[in-house]
PDB file of C-alpha atoms in Angstrom:
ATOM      1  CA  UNK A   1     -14.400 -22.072  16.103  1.00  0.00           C
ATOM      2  CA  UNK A   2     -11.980 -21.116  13.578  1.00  0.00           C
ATOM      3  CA  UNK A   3     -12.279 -24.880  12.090  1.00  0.00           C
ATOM      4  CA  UNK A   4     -16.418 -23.679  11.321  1.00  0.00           C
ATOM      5  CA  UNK A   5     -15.120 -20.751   9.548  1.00  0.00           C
ATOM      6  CA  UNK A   6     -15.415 -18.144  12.215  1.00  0.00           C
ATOM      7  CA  UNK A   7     -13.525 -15.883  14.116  1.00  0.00           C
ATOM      8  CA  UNK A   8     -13.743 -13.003  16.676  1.00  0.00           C
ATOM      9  CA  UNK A   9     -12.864  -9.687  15.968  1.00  0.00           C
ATOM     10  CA  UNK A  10     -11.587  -7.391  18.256  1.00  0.00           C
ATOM     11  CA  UNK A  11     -14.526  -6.512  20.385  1.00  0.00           C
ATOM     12  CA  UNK A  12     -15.734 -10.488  20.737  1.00  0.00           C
ATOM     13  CA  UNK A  13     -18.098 -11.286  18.750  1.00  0.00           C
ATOM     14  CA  UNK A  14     -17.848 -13.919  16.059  1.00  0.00           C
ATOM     15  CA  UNK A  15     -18.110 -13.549  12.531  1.00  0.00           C
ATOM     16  CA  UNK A  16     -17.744 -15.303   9.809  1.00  0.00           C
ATOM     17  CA  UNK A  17     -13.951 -15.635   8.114  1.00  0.00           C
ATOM     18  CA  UNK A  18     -14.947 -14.908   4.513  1.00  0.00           C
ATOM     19  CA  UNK A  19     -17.209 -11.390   5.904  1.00  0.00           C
ATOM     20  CA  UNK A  20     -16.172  -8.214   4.277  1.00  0.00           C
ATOM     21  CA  UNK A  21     -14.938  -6.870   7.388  1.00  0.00           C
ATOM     22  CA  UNK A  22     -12.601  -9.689   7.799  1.00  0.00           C
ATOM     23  CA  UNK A  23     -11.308  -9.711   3.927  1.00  0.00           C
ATOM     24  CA  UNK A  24     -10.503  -6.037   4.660  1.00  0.00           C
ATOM     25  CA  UNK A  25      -8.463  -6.474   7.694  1.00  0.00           C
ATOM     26  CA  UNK A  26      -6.892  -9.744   5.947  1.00  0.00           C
ATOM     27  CA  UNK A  27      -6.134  -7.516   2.630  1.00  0.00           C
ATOM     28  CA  UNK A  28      -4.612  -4.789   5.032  1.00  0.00           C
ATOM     29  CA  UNK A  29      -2.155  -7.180   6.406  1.00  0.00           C
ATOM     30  CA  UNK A  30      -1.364  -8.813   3.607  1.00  0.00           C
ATOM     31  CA  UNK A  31      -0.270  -5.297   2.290  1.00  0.00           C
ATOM     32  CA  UNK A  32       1.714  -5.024   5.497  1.00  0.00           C
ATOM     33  CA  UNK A  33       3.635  -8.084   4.529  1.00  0.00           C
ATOM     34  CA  UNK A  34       4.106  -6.653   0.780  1.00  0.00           C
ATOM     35  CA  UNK A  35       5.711  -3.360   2.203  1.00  0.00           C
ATOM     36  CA  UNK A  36       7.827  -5.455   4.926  1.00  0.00           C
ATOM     37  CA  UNK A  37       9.147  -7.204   1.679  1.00  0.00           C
ATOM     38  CA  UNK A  38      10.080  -3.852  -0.002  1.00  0.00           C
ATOM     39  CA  UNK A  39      11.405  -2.507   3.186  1.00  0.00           C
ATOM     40  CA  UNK A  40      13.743  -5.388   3.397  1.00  0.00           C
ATOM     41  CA  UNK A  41      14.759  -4.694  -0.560  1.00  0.00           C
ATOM     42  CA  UNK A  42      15.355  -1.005   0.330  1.00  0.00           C
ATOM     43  CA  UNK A  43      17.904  -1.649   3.725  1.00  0.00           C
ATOM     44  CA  UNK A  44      20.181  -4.018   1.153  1.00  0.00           C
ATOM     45  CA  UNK A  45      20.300  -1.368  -1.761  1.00  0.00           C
ATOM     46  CA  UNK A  46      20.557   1.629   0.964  1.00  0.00           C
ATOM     47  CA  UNK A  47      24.147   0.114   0.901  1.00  0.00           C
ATOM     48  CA  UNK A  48      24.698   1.138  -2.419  1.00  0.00           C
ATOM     49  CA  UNK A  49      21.844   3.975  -2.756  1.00  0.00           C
ATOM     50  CA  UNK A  50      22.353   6.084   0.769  1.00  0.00           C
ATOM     51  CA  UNK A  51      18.533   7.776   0.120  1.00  0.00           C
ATOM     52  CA  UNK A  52      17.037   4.224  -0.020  1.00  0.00           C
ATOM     53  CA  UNK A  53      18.189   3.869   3.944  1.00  0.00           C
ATOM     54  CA  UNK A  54      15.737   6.930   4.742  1.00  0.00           C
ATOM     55  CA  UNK A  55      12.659   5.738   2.623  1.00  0.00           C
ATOM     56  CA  UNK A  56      13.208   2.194   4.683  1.00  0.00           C
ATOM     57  CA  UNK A  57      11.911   4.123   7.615  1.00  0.00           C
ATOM     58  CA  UNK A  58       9.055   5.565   5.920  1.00  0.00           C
ATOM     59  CA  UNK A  59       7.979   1.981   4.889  1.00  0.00           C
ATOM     60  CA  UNK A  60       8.340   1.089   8.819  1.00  0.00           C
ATOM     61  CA  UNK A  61       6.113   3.807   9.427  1.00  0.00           C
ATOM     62  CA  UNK A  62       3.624   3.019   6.837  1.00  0.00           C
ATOM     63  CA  UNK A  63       4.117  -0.788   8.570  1.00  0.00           C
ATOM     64  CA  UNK A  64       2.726   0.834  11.554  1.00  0.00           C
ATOM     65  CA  UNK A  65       0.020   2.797  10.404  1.00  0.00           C
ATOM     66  CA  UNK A  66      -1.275  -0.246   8.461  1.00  0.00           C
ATOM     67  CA  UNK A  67      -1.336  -1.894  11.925  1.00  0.00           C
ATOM     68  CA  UNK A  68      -3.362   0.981  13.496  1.00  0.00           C
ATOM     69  CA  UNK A  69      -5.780   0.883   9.944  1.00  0.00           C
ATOM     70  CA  UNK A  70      -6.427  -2.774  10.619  1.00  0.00           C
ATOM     71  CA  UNK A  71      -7.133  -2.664  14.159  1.00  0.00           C
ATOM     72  CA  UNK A  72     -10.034  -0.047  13.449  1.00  0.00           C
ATOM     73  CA  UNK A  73     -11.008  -2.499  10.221  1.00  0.00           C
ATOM     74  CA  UNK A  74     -10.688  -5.438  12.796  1.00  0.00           C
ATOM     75  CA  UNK A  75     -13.492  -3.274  15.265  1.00  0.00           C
ATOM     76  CA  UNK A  76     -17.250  -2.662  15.114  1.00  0.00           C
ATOM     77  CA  UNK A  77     -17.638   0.895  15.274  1.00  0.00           C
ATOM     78  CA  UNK A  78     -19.776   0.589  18.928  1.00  0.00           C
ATOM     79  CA  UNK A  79     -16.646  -1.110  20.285  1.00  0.00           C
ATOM     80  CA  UNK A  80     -13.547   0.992  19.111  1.00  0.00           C
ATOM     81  CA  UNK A  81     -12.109   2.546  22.096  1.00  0.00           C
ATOM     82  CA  UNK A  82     -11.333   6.145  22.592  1.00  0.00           C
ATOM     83  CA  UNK A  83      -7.854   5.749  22.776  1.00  0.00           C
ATOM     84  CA  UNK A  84      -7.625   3.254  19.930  1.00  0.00           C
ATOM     85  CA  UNK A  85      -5.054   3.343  17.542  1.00  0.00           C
ATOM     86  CA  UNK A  86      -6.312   4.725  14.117  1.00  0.00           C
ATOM     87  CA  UNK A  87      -5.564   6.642  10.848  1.00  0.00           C
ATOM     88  CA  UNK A  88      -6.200  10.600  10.653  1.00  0.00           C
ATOM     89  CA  UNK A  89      -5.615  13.915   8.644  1.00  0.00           C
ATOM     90  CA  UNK A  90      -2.148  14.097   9.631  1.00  0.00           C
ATOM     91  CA  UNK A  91      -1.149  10.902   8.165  1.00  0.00           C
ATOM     92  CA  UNK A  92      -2.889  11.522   5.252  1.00  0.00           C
ATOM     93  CA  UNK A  93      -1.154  14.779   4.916  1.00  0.00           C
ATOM     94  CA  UNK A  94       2.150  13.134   5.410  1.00  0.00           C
ATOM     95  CA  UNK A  95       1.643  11.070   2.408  1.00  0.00           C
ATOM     96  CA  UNK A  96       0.888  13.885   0.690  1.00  0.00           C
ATOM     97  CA  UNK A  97       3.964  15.800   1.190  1.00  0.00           C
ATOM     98  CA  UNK A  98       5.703  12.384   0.571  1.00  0.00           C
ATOM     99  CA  UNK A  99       4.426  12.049  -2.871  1.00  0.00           C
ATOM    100  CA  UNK A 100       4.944  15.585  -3.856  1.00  0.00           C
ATOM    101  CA  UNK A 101       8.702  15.454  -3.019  1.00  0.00           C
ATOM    102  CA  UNK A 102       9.186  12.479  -4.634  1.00  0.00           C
ATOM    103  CA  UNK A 103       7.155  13.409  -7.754  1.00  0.00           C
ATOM    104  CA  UNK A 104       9.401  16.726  -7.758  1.00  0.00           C
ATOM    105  CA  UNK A 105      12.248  14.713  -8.730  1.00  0.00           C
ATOM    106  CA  UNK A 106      10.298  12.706 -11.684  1.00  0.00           C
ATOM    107  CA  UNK A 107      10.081  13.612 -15.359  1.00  0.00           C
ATOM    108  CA  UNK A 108       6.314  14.016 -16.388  1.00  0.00           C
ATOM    109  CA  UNK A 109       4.982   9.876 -17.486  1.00  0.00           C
ATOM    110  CA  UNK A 110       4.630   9.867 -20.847  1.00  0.00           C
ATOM    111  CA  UNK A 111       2.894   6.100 -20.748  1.00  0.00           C
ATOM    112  CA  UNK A 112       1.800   3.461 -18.407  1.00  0.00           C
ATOM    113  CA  UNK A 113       4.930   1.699 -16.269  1.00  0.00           C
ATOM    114  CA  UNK A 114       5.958  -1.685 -16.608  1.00  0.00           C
ATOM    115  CA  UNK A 115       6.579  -3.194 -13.080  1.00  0.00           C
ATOM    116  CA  UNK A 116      10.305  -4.875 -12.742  1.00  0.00           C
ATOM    117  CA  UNK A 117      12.723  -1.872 -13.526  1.00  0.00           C
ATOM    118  CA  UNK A 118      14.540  -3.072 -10.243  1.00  0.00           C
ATOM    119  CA  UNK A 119      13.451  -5.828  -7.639  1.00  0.00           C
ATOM    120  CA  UNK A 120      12.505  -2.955  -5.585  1.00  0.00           C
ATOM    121  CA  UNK A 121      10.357  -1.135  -8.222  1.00  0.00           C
ATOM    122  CA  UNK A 122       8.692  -4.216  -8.917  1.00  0.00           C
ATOM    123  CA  UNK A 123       7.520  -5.042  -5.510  1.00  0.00           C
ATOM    124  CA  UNK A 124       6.530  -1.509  -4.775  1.00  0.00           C
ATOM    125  CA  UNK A 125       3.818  -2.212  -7.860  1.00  0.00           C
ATOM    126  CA  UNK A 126       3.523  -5.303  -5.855  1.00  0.00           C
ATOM    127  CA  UNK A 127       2.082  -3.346  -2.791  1.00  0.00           C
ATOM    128  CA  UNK A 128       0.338  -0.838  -4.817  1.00  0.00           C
ATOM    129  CA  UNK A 129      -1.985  -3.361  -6.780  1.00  0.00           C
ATOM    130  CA  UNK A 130      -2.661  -5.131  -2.917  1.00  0.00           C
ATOM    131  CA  UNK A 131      -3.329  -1.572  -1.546  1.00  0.00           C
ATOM    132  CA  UNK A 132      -5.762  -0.405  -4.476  1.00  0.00           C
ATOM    133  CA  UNK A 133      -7.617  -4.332  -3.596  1.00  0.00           C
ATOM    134  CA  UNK A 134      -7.773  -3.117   0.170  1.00  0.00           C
ATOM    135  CA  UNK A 135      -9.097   0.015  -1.099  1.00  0.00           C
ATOM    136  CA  UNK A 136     -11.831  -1.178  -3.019  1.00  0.00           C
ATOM    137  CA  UNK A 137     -12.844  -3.536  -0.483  1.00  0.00           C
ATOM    138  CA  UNK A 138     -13.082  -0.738   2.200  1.00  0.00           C
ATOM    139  CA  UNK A 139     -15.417   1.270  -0.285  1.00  0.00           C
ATOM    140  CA  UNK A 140     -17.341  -1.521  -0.404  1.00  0.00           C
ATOM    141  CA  UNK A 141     -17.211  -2.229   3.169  1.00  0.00           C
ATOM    142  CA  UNK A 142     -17.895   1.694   3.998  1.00  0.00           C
ATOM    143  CA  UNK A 143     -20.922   1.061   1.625  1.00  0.00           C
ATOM    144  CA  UNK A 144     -22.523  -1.342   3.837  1.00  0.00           C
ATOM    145  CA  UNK A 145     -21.262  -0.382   7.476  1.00  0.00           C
ATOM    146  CA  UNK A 146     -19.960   2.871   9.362  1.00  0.00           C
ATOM    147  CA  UNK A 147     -16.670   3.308   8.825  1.00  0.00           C
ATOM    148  CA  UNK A 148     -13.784   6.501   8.801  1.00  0.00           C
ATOM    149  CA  UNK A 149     -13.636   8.439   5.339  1.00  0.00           C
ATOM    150  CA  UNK A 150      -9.821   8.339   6.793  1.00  0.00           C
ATOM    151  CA  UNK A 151      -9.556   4.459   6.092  1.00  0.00           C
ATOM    152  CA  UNK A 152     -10.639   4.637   2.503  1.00  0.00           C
ATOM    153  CA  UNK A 153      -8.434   8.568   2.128  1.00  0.00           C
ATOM    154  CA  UNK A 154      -5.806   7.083   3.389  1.00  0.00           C
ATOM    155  CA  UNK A 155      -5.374   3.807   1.427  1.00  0.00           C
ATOM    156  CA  UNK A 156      -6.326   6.011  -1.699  1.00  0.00           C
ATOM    157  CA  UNK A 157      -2.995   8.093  -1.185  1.00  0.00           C
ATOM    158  CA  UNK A 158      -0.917   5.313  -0.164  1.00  0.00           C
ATOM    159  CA  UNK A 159      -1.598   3.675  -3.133  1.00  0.00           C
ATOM    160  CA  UNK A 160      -0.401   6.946  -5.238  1.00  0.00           C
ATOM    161  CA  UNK A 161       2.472   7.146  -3.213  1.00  0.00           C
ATOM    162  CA  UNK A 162       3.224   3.603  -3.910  1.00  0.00           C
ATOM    163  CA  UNK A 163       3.360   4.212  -7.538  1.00  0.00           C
ATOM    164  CA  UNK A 164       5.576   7.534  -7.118  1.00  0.00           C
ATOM    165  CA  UNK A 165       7.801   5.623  -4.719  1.00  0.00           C
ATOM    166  CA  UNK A 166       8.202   3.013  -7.507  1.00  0.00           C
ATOM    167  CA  UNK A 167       9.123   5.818 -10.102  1.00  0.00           C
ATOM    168  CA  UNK A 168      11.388   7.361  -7.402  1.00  0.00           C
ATOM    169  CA  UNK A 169      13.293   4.506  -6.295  1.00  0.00           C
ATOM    170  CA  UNK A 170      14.759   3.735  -9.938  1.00  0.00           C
ATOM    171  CA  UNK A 171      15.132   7.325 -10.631  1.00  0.00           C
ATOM    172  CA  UNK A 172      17.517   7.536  -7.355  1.00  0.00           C
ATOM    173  CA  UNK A 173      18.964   3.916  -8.506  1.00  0.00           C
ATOM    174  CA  UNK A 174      19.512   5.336 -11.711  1.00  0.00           C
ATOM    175  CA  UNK A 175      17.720   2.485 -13.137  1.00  0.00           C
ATOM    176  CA  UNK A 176      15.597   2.850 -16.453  1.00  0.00           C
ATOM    177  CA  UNK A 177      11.821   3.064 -16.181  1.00  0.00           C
ATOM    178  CA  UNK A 178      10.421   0.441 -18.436  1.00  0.00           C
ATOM    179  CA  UNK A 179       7.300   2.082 -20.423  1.00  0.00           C
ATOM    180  CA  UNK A 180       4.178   0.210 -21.649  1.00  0.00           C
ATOM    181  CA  UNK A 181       4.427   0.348 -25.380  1.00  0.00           C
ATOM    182  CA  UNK A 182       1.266   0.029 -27.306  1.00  0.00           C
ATOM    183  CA  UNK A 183       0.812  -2.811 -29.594  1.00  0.00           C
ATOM    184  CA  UNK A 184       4.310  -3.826 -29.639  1.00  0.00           C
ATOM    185  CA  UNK A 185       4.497  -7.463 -28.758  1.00  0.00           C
ATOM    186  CA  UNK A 186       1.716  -8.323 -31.445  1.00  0.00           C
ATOM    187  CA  UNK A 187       3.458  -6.050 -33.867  1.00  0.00           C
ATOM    188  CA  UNK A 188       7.107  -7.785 -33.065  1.00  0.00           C
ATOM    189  CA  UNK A 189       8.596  -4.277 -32.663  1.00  0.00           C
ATOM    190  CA  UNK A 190       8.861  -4.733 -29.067  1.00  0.00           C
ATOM    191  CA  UNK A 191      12.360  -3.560 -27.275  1.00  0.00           C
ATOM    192  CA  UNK A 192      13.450  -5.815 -24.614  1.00  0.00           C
TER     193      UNK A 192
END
């Protein structure tokens, strides 16, 4: 079966492995690994930034809740069982409060961010470009099939926190934000 480009999802039936549905679910895990990446990151600088060893469990929760996104992704909405894992307000919520703390602690952006202030920055932009892809994908896929508003809510405001989490960790790491400046490599006036 999966040789002839098919697989099951969760509720049996077969479908093919390039459906939206599937390319979802696939772009939802892939995320997972992303953030199990930046988790890693955050546990080895926690030894030298204590706050970093806190926001290593928030990425282990997020790790989980991507797990209960994707097994709703990875269901027709006739089979998802009551008791099914899945995303709701309150985890939305808890982003929210996540990225206002955070953001209380940033300076306003004057201009776009460069990714790679740290290695922990930069995969955190890593994650948020493969979250906004799962995003757009569910919009797509909520376009053409049932599915929660939570799924696409919720990957909406994890990719904001993402980018506030990337801001935050170099602020705490007292690492310099690298900012986009306009023009400057094809004017030569570029600072490195």
């Amino acid at each position: 079966m999966g040789d002839a480009g098919e697989t099951h999802l969760a509720g049996g039936q077969r479908i093919a492995k390039d459906d939206l549905r599937i390319e979802c679910y696939g772009t939802v895990d892939e995320l997972n690994a992303h953030i199990g990446v930046a988790r890693v990151i955050a546990q080895e600088q926690a030894r030298h930034v204590e706050r970093l060893s806190r926001f290593g469990v928030i990425l282990k929760r997020i790790q989980h809740e991507l797990f209960n996104l994707g097994s709703i992704l990875a269901t027709l909405p006739e089979d998802v069982h009551p008791k099914q894992p899945r995303i709701t307000a309150a985890e939305i919520k808890q982003l929210e409060v996540e990225i206002d703390e955070a953001n209380e602690e940033l300076q306003p952006l004057r201009s776009f961010v460069l990714p790679g202030g740290s290695a922990l920055e930069a995969q955190l932009h890593v994650c948020r470009t493969v979250c906004r892809r799962a995003e757009r994908l569910a919009v797509r896929l909520a376009r053409e099939q049932d599915l929660p508003s939570e799924i696409v809510k919720y990957l909406n405001r994890l990719s904001d926190a993402l980018f506030v989490w990337s801001r935050w960790v170099n602020r705490i790491s007292d690492q310099e934000e690298t900012l986009w400046e306009p023009n400057a490599a094809a004017s030569g006036t570029s600072a490195s």
